Short mmCIF file of C-alpha atoms in Angstrom, two decimals:
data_model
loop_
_atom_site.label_atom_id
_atom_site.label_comp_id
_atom_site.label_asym_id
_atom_site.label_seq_id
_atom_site.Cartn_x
_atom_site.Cartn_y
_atom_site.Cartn_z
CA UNK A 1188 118.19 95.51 68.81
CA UNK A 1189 119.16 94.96 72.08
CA UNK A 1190 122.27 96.25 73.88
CA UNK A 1191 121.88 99.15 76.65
CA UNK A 1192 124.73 100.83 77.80
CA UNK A 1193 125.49 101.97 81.15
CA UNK A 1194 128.44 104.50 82.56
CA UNK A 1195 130.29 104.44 84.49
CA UNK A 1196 130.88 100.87 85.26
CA UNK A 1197 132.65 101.59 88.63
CA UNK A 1198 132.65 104.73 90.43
CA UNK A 1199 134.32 105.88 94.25
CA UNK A 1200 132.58 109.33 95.62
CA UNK A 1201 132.33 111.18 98.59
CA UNK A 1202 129.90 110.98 101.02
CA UNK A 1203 127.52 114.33 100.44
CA UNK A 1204 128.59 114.23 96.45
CA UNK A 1205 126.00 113.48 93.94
CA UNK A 1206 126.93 110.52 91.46
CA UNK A 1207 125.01 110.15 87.94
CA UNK A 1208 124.62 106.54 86.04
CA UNK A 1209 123.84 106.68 82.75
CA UNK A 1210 122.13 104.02 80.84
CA UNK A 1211 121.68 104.21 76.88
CA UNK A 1212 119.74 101.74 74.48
CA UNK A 1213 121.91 101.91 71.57
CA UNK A 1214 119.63 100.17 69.14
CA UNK A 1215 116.40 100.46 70.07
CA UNK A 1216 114.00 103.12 71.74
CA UNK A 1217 113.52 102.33 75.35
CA UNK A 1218 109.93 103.51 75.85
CA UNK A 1219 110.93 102.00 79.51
CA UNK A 1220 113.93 101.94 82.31
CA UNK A 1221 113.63 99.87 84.95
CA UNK A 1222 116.47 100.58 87.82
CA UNK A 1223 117.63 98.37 89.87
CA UNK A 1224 119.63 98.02 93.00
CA UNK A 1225 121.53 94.89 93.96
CA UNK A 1226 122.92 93.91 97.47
CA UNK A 1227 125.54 91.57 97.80
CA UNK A 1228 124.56 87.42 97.91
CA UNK A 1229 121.30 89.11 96.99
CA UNK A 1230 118.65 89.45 94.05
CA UNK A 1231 117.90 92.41 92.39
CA UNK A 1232 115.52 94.88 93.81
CA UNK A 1233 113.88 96.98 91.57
CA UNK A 1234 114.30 100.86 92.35
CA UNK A 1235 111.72 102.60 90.22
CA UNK A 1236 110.64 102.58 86.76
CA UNK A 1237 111.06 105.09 84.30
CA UNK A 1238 108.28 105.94 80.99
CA UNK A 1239 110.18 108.52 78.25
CA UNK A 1240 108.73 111.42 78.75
CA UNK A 1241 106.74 111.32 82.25
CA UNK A 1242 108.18 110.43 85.90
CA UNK A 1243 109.28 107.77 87.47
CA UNK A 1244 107.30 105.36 89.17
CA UNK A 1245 109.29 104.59 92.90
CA UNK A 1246 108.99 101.25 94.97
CA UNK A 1247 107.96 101.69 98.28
CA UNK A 1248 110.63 102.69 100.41
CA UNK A 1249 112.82 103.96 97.72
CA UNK A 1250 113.17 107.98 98.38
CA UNK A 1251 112.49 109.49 95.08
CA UNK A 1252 114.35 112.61 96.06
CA UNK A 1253 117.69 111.08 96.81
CA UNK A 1254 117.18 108.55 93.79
CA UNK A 1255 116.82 111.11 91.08
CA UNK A 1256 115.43 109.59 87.89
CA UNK A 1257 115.40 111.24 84.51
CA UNK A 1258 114.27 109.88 81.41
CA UNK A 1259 114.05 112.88 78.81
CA UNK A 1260 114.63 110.61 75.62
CA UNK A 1261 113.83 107.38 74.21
CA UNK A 1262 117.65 106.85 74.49
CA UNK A 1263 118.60 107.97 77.30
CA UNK A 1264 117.89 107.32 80.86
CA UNK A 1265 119.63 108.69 84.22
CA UNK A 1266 119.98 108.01 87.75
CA UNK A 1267 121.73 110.52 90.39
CA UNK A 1268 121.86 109.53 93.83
CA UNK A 1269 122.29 112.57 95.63
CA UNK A 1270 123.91 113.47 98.77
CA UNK A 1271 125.59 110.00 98.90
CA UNK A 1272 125.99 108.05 101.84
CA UNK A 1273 128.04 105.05 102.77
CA UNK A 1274 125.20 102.82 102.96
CA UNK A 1275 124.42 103.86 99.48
CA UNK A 1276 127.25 101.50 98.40
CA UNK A 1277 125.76 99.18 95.77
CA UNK A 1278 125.30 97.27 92.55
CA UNK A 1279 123.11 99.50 90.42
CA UNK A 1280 121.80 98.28 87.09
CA UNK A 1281 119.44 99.24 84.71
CA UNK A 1282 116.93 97.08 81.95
CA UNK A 1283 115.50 98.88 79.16
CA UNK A 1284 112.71 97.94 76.88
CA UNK A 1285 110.52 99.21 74.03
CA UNK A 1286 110.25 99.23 70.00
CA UNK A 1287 112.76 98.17 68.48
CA UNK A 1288 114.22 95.94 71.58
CA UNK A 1289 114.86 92.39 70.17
CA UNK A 1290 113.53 90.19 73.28
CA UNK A 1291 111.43 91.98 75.32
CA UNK A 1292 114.03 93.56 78.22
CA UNK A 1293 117.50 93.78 78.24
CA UNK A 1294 120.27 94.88 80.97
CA UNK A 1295 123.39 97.43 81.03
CA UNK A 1296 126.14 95.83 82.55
CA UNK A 1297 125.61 97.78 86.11
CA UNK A 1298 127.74 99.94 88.19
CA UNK A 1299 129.23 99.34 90.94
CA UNK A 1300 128.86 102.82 93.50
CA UNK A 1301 131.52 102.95 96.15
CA UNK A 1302 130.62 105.75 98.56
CA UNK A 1303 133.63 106.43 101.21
CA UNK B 905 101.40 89.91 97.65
CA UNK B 906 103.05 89.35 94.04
CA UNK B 907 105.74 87.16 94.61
CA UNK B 908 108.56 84.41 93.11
CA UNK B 909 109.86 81.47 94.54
CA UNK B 910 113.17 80.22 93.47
CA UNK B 911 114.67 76.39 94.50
CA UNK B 912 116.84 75.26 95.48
CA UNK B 913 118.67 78.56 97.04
CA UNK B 914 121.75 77.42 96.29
CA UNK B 915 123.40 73.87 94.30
CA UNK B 916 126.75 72.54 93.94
CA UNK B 917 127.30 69.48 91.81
CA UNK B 918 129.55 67.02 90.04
CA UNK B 919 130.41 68.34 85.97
CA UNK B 920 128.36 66.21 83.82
CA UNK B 921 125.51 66.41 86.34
CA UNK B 922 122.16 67.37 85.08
CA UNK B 923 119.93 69.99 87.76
CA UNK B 924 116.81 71.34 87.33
CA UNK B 925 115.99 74.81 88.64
CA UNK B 926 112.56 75.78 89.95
CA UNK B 927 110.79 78.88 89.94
CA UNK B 928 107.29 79.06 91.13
CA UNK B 929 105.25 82.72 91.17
CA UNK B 930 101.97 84.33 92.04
CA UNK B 931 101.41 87.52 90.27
CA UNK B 932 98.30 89.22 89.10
CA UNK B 933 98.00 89.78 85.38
CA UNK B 934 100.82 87.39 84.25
CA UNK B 935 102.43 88.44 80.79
CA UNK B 936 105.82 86.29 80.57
CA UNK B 937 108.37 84.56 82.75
CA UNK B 938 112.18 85.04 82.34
CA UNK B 939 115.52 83.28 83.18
CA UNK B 940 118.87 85.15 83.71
CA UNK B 941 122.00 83.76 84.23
CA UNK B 942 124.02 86.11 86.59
CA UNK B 943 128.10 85.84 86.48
CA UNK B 944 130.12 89.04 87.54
CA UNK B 945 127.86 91.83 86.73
CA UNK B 946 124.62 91.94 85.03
CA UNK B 947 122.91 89.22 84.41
CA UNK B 948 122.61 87.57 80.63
CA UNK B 949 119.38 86.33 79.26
CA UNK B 950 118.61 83.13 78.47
CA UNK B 951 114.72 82.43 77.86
CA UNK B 952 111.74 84.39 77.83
CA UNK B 953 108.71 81.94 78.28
CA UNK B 954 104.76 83.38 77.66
CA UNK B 955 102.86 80.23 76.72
CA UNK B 956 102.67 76.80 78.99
CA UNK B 957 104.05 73.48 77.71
CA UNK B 958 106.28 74.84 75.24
CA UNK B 959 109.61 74.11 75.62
CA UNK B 960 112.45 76.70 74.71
CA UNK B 961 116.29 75.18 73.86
CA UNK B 962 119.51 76.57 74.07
CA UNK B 963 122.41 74.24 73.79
CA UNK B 964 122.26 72.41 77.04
CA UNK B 965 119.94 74.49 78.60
CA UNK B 966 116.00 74.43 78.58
CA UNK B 967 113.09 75.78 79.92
CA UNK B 968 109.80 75.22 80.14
CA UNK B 969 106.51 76.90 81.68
CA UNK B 970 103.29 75.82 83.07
CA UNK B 971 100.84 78.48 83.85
CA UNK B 972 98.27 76.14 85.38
CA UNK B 973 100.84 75.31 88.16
CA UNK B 974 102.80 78.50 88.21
CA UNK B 975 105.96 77.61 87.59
CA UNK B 976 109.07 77.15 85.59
CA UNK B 977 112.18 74.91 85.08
CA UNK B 978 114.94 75.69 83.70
CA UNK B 979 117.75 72.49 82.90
CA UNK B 980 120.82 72.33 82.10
CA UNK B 981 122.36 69.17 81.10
CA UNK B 982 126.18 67.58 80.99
CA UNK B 983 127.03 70.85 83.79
CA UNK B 984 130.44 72.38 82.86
CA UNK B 985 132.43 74.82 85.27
CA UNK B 986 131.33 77.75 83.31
CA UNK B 987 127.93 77.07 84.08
CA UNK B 988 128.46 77.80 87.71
CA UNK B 989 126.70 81.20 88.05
CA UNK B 990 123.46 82.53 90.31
CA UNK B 991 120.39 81.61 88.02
CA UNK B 992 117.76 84.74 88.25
CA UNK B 993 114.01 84.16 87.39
CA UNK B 994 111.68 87.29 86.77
CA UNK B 995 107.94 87.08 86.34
CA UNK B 996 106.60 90.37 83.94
CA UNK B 997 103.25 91.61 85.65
CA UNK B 998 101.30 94.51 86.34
CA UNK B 999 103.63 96.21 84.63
CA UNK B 1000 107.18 95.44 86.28
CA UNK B 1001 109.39 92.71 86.89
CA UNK B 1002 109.42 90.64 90.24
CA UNK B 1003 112.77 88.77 90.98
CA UNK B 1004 113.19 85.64 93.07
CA UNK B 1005 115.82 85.45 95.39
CA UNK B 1006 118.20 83.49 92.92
CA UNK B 1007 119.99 80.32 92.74
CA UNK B 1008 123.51 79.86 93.46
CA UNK B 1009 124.94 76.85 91.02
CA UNK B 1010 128.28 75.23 91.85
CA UNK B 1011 129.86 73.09 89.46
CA UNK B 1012 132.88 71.27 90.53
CA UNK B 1013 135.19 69.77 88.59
#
């Protein structure tokens, strides 16, 4: 298995709103969430990573309480920035992996978070 | 510092070309090497490489690593517009992923 699914795909908000991205493994448990944050003509940087079950795991520099991560089931894993801000604006996109995922990681096909 | 090395930045040939993309790293506690290919949205994988010397094929692309030199190639043969994409290599250690900084490939007609 090997398809994650991420919602929404594109999203607009308010600055000071809270935004939540979903990402779902649809065919395989995803033990792991990795969640990254892209800026434009620029690689991905990764946000945190998630373990089912236990908490997220934040790169330095990446505040944990605006960049809420949840990861409750082997399915299911969520990101909520809070209290958006304009310079929040980005390319977010998760990569799940675990038992039953066919090559090692695999990607949802990101959101794009418009804050105005 | 953990980190990986992509080159050229960025590439624009001729179609029908053939380009080589580097990828050097130096990471603690190695486990495997990947290659995205990176259109509109999120990238697509193309290889996942854990032993040196062997040589992984997909149509006209291939890559190969070599753990002694840390680093990896990835080719792509007879270039066609389609191919024209940023190329994204990830090294797996220590428990995460580190990303170089991409290659942008430019295929003209």
């Amino acid at each position: 298995g090997a398809v994650v699914s991420q919602h929404p795909s594109r999203v607009i908000c308010k600055s000071g709103t809270s935004v939540k991205i979903e990402c779902r493994s649809l065919d395989f448990q995803a033990t792991t969430m990795f969640w990254y944050r892209q800026f434009p003509k620029k690689s991905l940087m990764l946000m945190a990573t998630s373990n089912e079950g236990s908490k997220a795991t934040y790169e330095q520099g990446v505040e944990k309480d605006k960049f809420l991560i949840n990861h409750a089931s082997l399915t299911l894993s969520t990101l909520t920035v809070t209290s958006a801000h304009p310079e929040d604006s980005s390319f977010y996109i998760c990569s799940g992996t675990g038992r039953g995922a066919s090559y090692g990681y695999t990607f949802g096909s990101g959101t794009r978070l418009t804050v105005v | 510092e953990d980190k990986v090395v992509q080159s050229p930045l960025s590439l624009v040939v001729h179609e029908g070309d053939t380009v080589t993309l580097n990828c050097s790293y130096e990471v603690t506690n190695f486990r495997s090497l990947l290659w995205y290919k990176q259109e509109k949205k999120a990238p697509t994988f193309l290889f996942m490489l854990t032993s040196s010397g062997i040589e992984k094929k997909s149509g006209r692309l291939s890559s190969i690593l070599d753990k002694k030199e840390l680093f990896s190639i990835l080719n792509i043969t007879a270039t066609q517009t389609g191919d024209s994409a940023i190329y994204l290599c990830a090294v797996e250690a220590n428990g995460q992923f580190y990303f170089g900084t991409g290659t942008s490939l430019t295929v003209i007609p």
